[in-house]
Amino acid sequence: FLWPPTMTTLLLSLLLLLIVSSHVTPAISFIINDSKLRFCGTEDLISEKISLRATEDDESEQQTQHIYIEPKLTDDRVTSLFAMVSRALAGDERFGNINIAIATAFASGGPSENNMLGMLLKEAMQSLPEEEDTCGYSFNLYEREQASLGAMGSAQWTGRWRTRPHSLLVVKNMTSVDDWKKPLPRGVRRTLKKALQQNFTVTTKYINGDEPAPHSSLAHFRCVVEHEVRLLSGKYGVGYFFDSLSEAISRYVGTTRMAGVIHEYRSDDGKVIAFAHEVRKGRTIRGQWFYATDEAAKNYVWFHAVHDLVERAISADDVDVVDLGPSGSDAFTELKERYGFMSIDDWPAVADYLGPFHYPDGVAAKKDLARSMIESLFRSNKDE
């Protein structure tokens, strides 16, 4: 995948000039050139304009077709986007450009079947997995652990560089979840009570090695997309819509290649509405990722996930700290603080990650001697 790192890069690359043969032949070829993006539309609907210029091989008469890309989520568009993404993850290089995937899925009225975008989408939809079929790559546990370390902040606990502050809750001396809840403000306790009264079900699924992650499905992809669009577009406006789609795809790929446990939330009609990704290493449980649909966001799911995370940590004999990681905004940091999680700069001094990843009985990853030696050295320095 080509991941646009910033909004500017995404906007500059969304206007694709696709030069293809005007006659559909088995030997179609095309060239992709970046050009400057032009906005067109009204104040309440911004459409990205993409020109597809069809030309014959002998450079005779040209035909131009305009496709409008709408910043609006629908179930069908998310399905189309996932169809393109899943083909890319399966190794088909023709689907490896995220800009083409977004342009194809969010074309107003859908792309014509007579142009390159339409043909790609038609092929991708023919191999679309079922809503809850897993289709991710089968990483082994060692690979999943390695992929988890960066997001967990290992650069700081291994002394390479300082990361952002983490929000921590020390549970070492707590004997029940009530020990956590009692000192919290009345409004916070009221919110937690409402969260525990919601009508959804939670299922725990372990991420095993040598098989697709249990959340590598279209149903879970919908959670990530809605979550990122809600956060980024809500914070920065509709102009960040396509940036949020790029971010969602990147985050989906990231979470499905990591180690840990998934706590999957379903509504009363059985629909997947959210999932919490949790990783346990050393004497710390990390709330690694949380993604929720718009429906889940209205039903206190995040608060329920935090409550259950704290309760699991307290009930475990060898866990001292719950880590909710860094925050994307000051407001979210303040929200975590209301629930007892303090933002700490030197968080490795509090959260002990210097130990193995935790798995259910009978599951273990290949021992990484180099990593174990490095962590042992840092533990020795920490204890001095």
PDB file of N, CA and C in Angstrom, residues 53-113:
ATOM      1  N   ARG A  53      -8.973  10.121 -18.673  1.00  0.00           N
ATOM      2  CA  ARG A  53      -8.847  10.456 -20.072  1.00  0.00           C
ATOM      3  C   ARG A  53      -8.546   9.186 -20.850  1.00  0.00           C
ATOM      4  N   ALA A  54      -9.473   8.773 -21.684  1.00  0.00           N
ATOM      5  CA  ALA A  54      -9.309   7.553 -22.461  1.00  0.00           C
ATOM      6  C   ALA A  54      -8.718   7.895 -23.811  1.00  0.00           C
ATOM      7  N   THR A  55      -7.717   7.144 -24.240  1.00  0.00           N
ATOM      8  CA  THR A  55      -7.078   7.422 -25.513  1.00  0.00           C
ATOM      9  C   THR A  55      -6.673   6.126 -26.190  1.00  0.00           C
ATOM     10  N   GLU A  56      -6.700   6.126 -27.496  1.00  0.00           N
ATOM     11  CA  GLU A  56      -6.271   4.952 -28.242  1.00  0.00           C
ATOM     12  C   GLU A  56      -4.754   4.910 -28.311  1.00  0.00           C
ATOM     13  N   ASP A  57      -4.230   3.725 -28.602  1.00  0.00           N
ATOM     14  CA  ASP A  57      -2.793   3.568 -28.642  1.00  0.00           C
ATOM     15  C   ASP A  57      -2.133   4.451 -29.709  1.00  0.00           C
ATOM     16  N   ASP A  58      -2.902   4.762 -30.796  1.00  0.00           N
ATOM     17  CA  ASP A  58      -2.299   5.585 -31.842  1.00  0.00           C
ATOM     18  C   ASP A  58      -2.460   7.072 -31.572  1.00  0.00           C
ATOM     19  N   GLU A  59      -2.828   7.432 -30.303  1.00  0.00           N
ATOM     20  CA  GLU A  59      -2.937   8.818 -29.862  1.00  0.00           C
ATOM     21  C   GLU A  59      -3.906   9.620 -30.727  1.00  0.00           C
ATOM     22  N   SER A  60      -5.004   8.974 -31.169  1.00  0.00           N
ATOM     23  CA  SER A  60      -6.027   9.677 -31.929  1.00  0.00           C
ATOM     24  C   SER A  60      -6.989  10.360 -30.978  1.00  0.00           C
ATOM     25  N   GLU A  61      -8.237  10.487 -31.352  1.00  0.00           N
ATOM     26  CA  GLU A  61      -9.216  11.273 -30.604  1.00  0.00           C
ATOM     27  C   GLU A  61      -9.325  10.827 -29.145  1.00  0.00           C
ATOM     28  N   GLN A  62      -9.365  11.788 -28.232  1.00  0.00           N
ATOM     29  CA  GLN A  62      -9.451  11.508 -26.805  1.00  0.00           C
ATOM     30  C   GLN A  62     -10.869  11.737 -26.298  1.00  0.00           C
ATOM     31  N   GLN A  63     -11.227  10.996 -25.273  1.00  0.00           N
ATOM     32  CA  GLN A  63     -12.504  11.187 -24.586  1.00  0.00           C
ATOM     33  C   GLN A  63     -12.201  11.427 -23.109  1.00  0.00           C
ATOM     34  N   THR A  64     -12.921  12.360 -22.509  1.00  0.00           N
ATOM     35  CA  THR A  64     -12.708  12.675 -21.096  1.00  0.00           C
ATOM     36  C   THR A  64     -13.962  12.363 -20.302  1.00  0.00           C
ATOM     37  N   GLN A  65     -13.791  11.701 -19.182  1.00  0.00           N
ATOM     38  CA  GLN A  65     -14.900  11.369 -18.293  1.00  0.00           C
ATOM     39  C   GLN A  65     -14.557  11.883 -16.912  1.00  0.00           C
ATOM     40  N   HIS A  66     -15.505  12.551 -16.257  1.00  0.00           N
ATOM     41  CA  HIS A  66     -15.285  13.089 -14.917  1.00  0.00           C
ATOM     42  C   HIS A  66     -15.997  12.218 -13.884  1.00  0.00           C
ATOM     43  N   ILE A  67     -15.288  11.922 -12.800  1.00  0.00           N
ATOM     44  CA  ILE A  67     -15.870  11.165 -11.691  1.00  0.00           C
ATOM     45  C   ILE A  67     -15.808  12.041 -10.447  1.00  0.00           C
ATOM     46  N   TYR A  68     -16.907  12.144  -9.731  1.00  0.00           N
ATOM     47  CA  TYR A  68     -16.977  12.951  -8.522  1.00  0.00           C
ATOM     48  C   TYR A  68     -16.898  12.038  -7.303  1.00  0.00           C
ATOM     49  N   ILE A  69     -16.008  12.384  -6.408  1.00  0.00           N
ATOM     50  CA  ILE A  69     -15.777  11.601  -5.199  1.00  0.00           C
ATOM     51  C   ILE A  69     -16.438  12.318  -4.026  1.00  0.00           C
ATOM     52  N   GLU A  70     -17.388  11.660  -3.393  1.00  0.00           N
ATOM     53  CA  GLU A  70     -18.187  12.295  -2.345  1.00  0.00           C
ATOM     54  C   GLU A  70     -17.704  11.910  -0.945  1.00  0.00           C
ATOM     55  N   PRO A  71     -17.511  12.877  -0.070  1.00  0.00           N
ATOM     56  CA  PRO A  71     -17.105  12.591   1.317  1.00  0.00           C
ATOM     57  C   PRO A  71     -18.304  12.189   2.177  1.00  0.00           C
ATOM     58  N   LYS A  72     -18.844  11.025   1.907  1.00  0.00           N
ATOM     59  CA  LYS A  72     -20.031  10.564   2.631  1.00  0.00           C
ATOM     60  C   LYS A  72     -19.948   9.056   2.795  1.00  0.00           C
ATOM     61  N   LEU A  73     -20.090   8.577   4.046  1.00  0.00           N
ATOM     62  CA  LEU A  73     -20.044   7.148   4.326  1.00  0.00           C
ATOM     63  C   LEU A  73     -21.396   6.489   4.061  1.00  0.00           C
ATOM     64  N   THR A  74     -21.354   5.355   3.390  1.00  0.00           N
ATOM     65  CA  THR A  74     -22.511   4.479   3.282  1.00  0.00           C
ATOM     66  C   THR A  74     -22.010   3.049   3.461  1.00  0.00           C
ATOM     67  N   ASP A  75     -22.907   2.131   3.798  1.00  0.00           N
ATOM     68  CA  ASP A  75     -22.494   0.734   3.964  1.00  0.00           C
ATOM     69  C   ASP A  75     -21.901   0.184   2.678  1.00  0.00           C
ATOM     70  N   ASP A  76     -22.514   0.519   1.536  1.00  0.00           N
ATOM     71  CA  ASP A  76     -22.030  -0.005   0.261  1.00  0.00           C
ATOM     72  C   ASP A  76     -20.637   0.515  -0.074  1.00  0.00           C
ATOM     73  N   ARG A  77     -20.383   1.780   0.238  1.00  0.00           N
ATOM     74  CA  ARG A  77     -19.068   2.343  -0.060  1.00  0.00           C
ATOM     75  C   ARG A  77     -17.985   1.730   0.825  1.00  0.00           C
ATOM     76  N   VAL A  78     -18.295   1.504   2.086  1.00  0.00           N
ATOM     77  CA  VAL A  78     -17.320   0.851   2.961  1.00  0.00           C
ATOM     78  C   VAL A  78     -17.068  -0.577   2.494  1.00  0.00           C
ATOM     79  N   THR A  79     -18.127  -1.246   2.029  1.00  0.00           N
ATOM     80  CA  THR A  79     -17.974  -2.598   1.486  1.00  0.00           C
ATOM     81  C   THR A  79     -17.058  -2.591   0.272  1.00  0.00           C
ATOM     82  N   SER A  80     -17.272  -1.631  -0.633  1.00  0.00           N
ATOM     83  CA  SER A  80     -16.434  -1.534  -1.834  1.00  0.00           C
ATOM     84  C   SER A  80     -14.983  -1.255  -1.462  1.00  0.00           C
ATOM     85  N   LEU A  81     -14.780  -0.371  -0.495  1.00  0.00           N
ATOM     86  CA  LEU A  81     -13.421  -0.053  -0.068  1.00  0.00           C
ATOM     87  C   LEU A  81     -12.740  -1.279   0.512  1.00  0.00           C
ATOM     88  N   PHE A  82     -13.468  -2.047   1.324  1.00  0.00           N
ATOM     89  CA  PHE A  82     -12.894  -3.255   1.912  1.00  0.00           C
ATOM     90  C   PHE A  82     -12.576  -4.284   0.842  1.00  0.00           C
ATOM     91  N   ALA A  83     -13.429  -4.378  -0.174  1.00  0.00           N
ATOM     92  CA  ALA A  83     -13.159  -5.319  -1.266  1.00  0.00           C
ATOM     93  C   ALA A  83     -11.823  -5.007  -1.927  1.00  0.00           C
ATOM     94  N   MET A  84     -11.559  -3.705  -2.166  1.00  0.00           N
ATOM     95  CA  MET A  84     -10.293  -3.299  -2.769  1.00  0.00           C
ATOM     96  C   MET A  84      -9.121  -3.557  -1.809  1.00  0.00           C
ATOM     97  N   VAL A  85      -9.296  -3.205  -0.536  1.00  0.00           N
ATOM     98  CA  VAL A  85      -8.237  -3.387   0.453  1.00  0.00           C
ATOM     99  C   VAL A  85      -7.896  -4.866   0.631  1.00  0.00           C
ATOM    100  N   SER A  86      -8.907  -5.713   0.706  1.00  0.00           N
ATOM    101  CA  SER A  86      -8.655  -7.136   0.923  1.00  0.00           C
ATOM    102  C   SER A  86      -7.903  -7.760  -0.244  1.00  0.00           C
ATOM    103  N   ARG A  87      -8.143  -7.272  -1.467  1.00  0.00           N
ATOM    104  CA  ARG A  87      -7.381  -7.772  -2.606  1.00  0.00           C
ATOM    105  C   ARG A  87      -5.915  -7.353  -2.492  1.00  0.00           C
ATOM    106  N   ALA A  88      -5.686  -6.127  -2.061  1.00  0.00           N
ATOM    107  CA  ALA A  88      -4.313  -5.666  -1.881  1.00  0.00           C
ATOM    108  C   ALA A  88      -3.601  -6.481  -0.807  1.00  0.00           C
ATOM    109  N   LEU A  89      -4.286  -6.737   0.309  1.00  0.00           N
ATOM    110  CA  LEU A  89      -3.690  -7.516   1.391  1.00  0.00           C
ATOM    111  C   LEU A  89      -3.442  -8.962   0.977  1.00  0.00           C
ATOM    112  N   ALA A  90      -4.188  -9.424  -0.032  1.00  0.00           N
ATOM    113  CA  ALA A  90      -3.982 -10.780  -0.548  1.00  0.00           C
ATOM    114  C   ALA A  90      -2.798 -10.839  -1.504  1.00  0.00           C
ATOM    115  N   GLY A  91      -2.187  -9.668  -1.797  1.00  0.00           N
ATOM    116  CA  GLY A  91      -0.983  -9.643  -2.610  1.00  0.00           C
ATOM    117  C   GLY A  91      -1.176  -9.239  -4.053  1.00  0.00           C
ATOM    118  N   ASP A  92      -2.389  -8.824  -4.425  1.00  0.00           N
ATOM    119  CA  ASP A  92      -2.640  -8.389  -5.801  1.00  0.00           C
ATOM    120  C   ASP A  92      -2.164  -6.942  -5.957  1.00  0.00           C
ATOM    121  N   GLU A  93      -1.059  -6.745  -6.673  1.00  0.00           N
ATOM    122  CA  GLU A  93      -0.450  -5.426  -6.769  1.00  0.00           C
ATOM    123  C   GLU A  93      -1.320  -4.410  -7.502  1.00  0.00           C
ATOM    124  N   ARG A  94      -2.257  -4.861  -8.299  1.00  0.00           N
ATOM    125  CA  ARG A  94      -3.117  -3.917  -9.018  1.00  0.00           C
ATOM    126  C   ARG A  94      -3.986  -3.109  -8.070  1.00  0.00           C
ATOM    127  N   PHE A  95      -4.185  -3.614  -6.858  1.00  0.00           N
ATOM    128  CA  PHE A  95      -5.027  -2.930  -5.879  1.00  0.00           C
ATOM    129  C   PHE A  95      -4.192  -2.222  -4.813  1.00  0.00           C
ATOM    130  N   GLY A  96      -2.899  -2.070  -5.063  1.00  0.00           N
ATOM    131  CA  GLY A  96      -1.997  -1.592  -4.035  1.00  0.00           C
ATOM    132  C   GLY A  96      -1.901  -0.094  -3.871  1.00  0.00           C
ATOM    133  N   ASN A  97      -2.730   0.689  -4.550  1.00  0.00           N
ATOM    134  CA  ASN A  97      -2.694   2.145  -4.396  1.00  0.00           C
ATOM    135  C   ASN A  97      -3.943   2.586  -3.644  1.00  0.00           C
ATOM    136  N   ILE A  98      -3.751   3.121  -2.438  1.00  0.00           N
ATOM    137  CA  ILE A  98      -4.878   3.473  -1.588  1.00  0.00           C
ATOM    138  C   ILE A  98      -5.732   4.564  -2.216  1.00  0.00           C
ATOM    139  N   ASN A  99      -5.115   5.453  -2.998  1.00  0.00           N
ATOM    140  CA  ASN A  99      -5.878   6.532  -3.628  1.00  0.00           C
ATOM    141  C   ASN A  99      -6.886   5.989  -4.644  1.00  0.00           C
ATOM    142  N   ILE A 100      -6.458   4.982  -5.408  1.00  0.00           N
ATOM    143  CA  ILE A 100      -7.371   4.366  -6.370  1.00  0.00           C
ATOM    144  C   ILE A 100      -8.504   3.651  -5.637  1.00  0.00           C
ATOM    145  N   ALA A 101      -8.181   2.988  -4.523  1.00  0.00           N
ATOM    146  CA  ALA A 101      -9.214   2.294  -3.755  1.00  0.00           C
ATOM    147  C   ALA A 101     -10.280   3.278  -3.260  1.00  0.00           C
ATOM    148  N   ILE A 102      -9.835   4.418  -2.734  1.00  0.00           N
ATOM    149  CA  ILE A 102     -10.779   5.423  -2.229  1.00  0.00           C
ATOM    150  C   ILE A 102     -11.583   6.023  -3.375  1.00  0.00           C
ATOM    151  N   ALA A 103     -10.904   6.350  -4.476  1.00  0.00           N
ATOM    152  CA  ALA A 103     -11.600   6.927  -5.626  1.00  0.00           C
ATOM    153  C   ALA A 103     -12.658   5.984  -6.167  1.00  0.00           C
ATOM    154  N   THR A 104     -12.352   4.695  -6.196  1.00  0.00           N
ATOM    155  CA  THR A 104     -13.292   3.708  -6.726  1.00  0.00           C
ATOM    156  C   THR A 104     -14.494   3.543  -5.807  1.00  0.00           C
ATOM    157  N   ALA A 105     -14.236   3.442  -4.504  1.00  0.00           N
ATOM    158  CA  ALA A 105     -15.320   3.171  -3.555  1.00  0.00           C
ATOM    159  C   ALA A 105     -16.234   4.371  -3.348  1.00  0.00           C
ATOM    160  N   PHE A 106     -15.694   5.601  -3.472  1.00  0.00           N
ATOM    161  CA  PHE A 106     -16.468   6.786  -3.125  1.00  0.00           C
ATOM    162  C   PHE A 106     -16.846   7.632  -4.346  1.00  0.00           C
ATOM    163  N   ALA A 107     -16.775   7.025  -5.526  1.00  0.00           N
ATOM    164  CA  ALA A 107     -17.245   7.718  -6.721  1.00  0.00           C
ATOM    165  C   ALA A 107     -18.756   7.903  -6.648  1.00  0.00           C
ATOM    166  N   SER A 108     -19.215   9.112  -6.921  1.00  0.00           N
ATOM    167  CA  SER A 108     -20.655   9.401  -6.884  1.00  0.00           C
ATOM    168  C   SER A 108     -21.373   8.551  -7.919  1.00  0.00           C
ATOM    169  N   GLY A 109     -22.323   7.737  -7.452  1.00  0.00           N
ATOM    170  CA  GLY A 109     -23.052   6.851  -8.351  1.00  0.00           C
ATOM    171  C   GLY A 109     -22.298   5.599  -8.718  1.00  0.00           C
ATOM    172  N   GLY A 110     -21.076   5.459  -8.215  1.00  0.00           N
ATOM    173  CA  GLY A 110     -20.243   4.310  -8.537  1.00  0.00           C
ATOM    174  C   GLY A 110     -19.521   4.507  -9.850  1.00  0.00           C
ATOM    175  N   PRO A 111     -18.331   3.921  -9.999  1.00  0.00           N
ATOM    176  CA  PRO A 111     -17.575   4.075 -11.238  1.00  0.00           C
ATOM    177  C   PRO A 111     -18.225   3.301 -12.381  1.00  0.00           C
ATOM    178  N   SER A 112     -18.047   3.792 -13.603  1.00  0.00           N
ATOM    179  CA  SER A 112     -18.572   3.100 -14.772  1.00  0.00           C
ATOM    180  C   SER A 112     -17.846   1.780 -14.970  1.00  0.00           C
ATOM    181  N   GLU A 113     -18.572   0.730 -15.368  1.00  0.00           N
ATOM    182  CA  GLU A 113     -17.951  -0.558 -15.606  1.00  0.00           C
ATOM    183  C   GLU A 113     -17.054  -0.546 -16.834  1.00  0.00           C
TER     184      GLU A 113
END
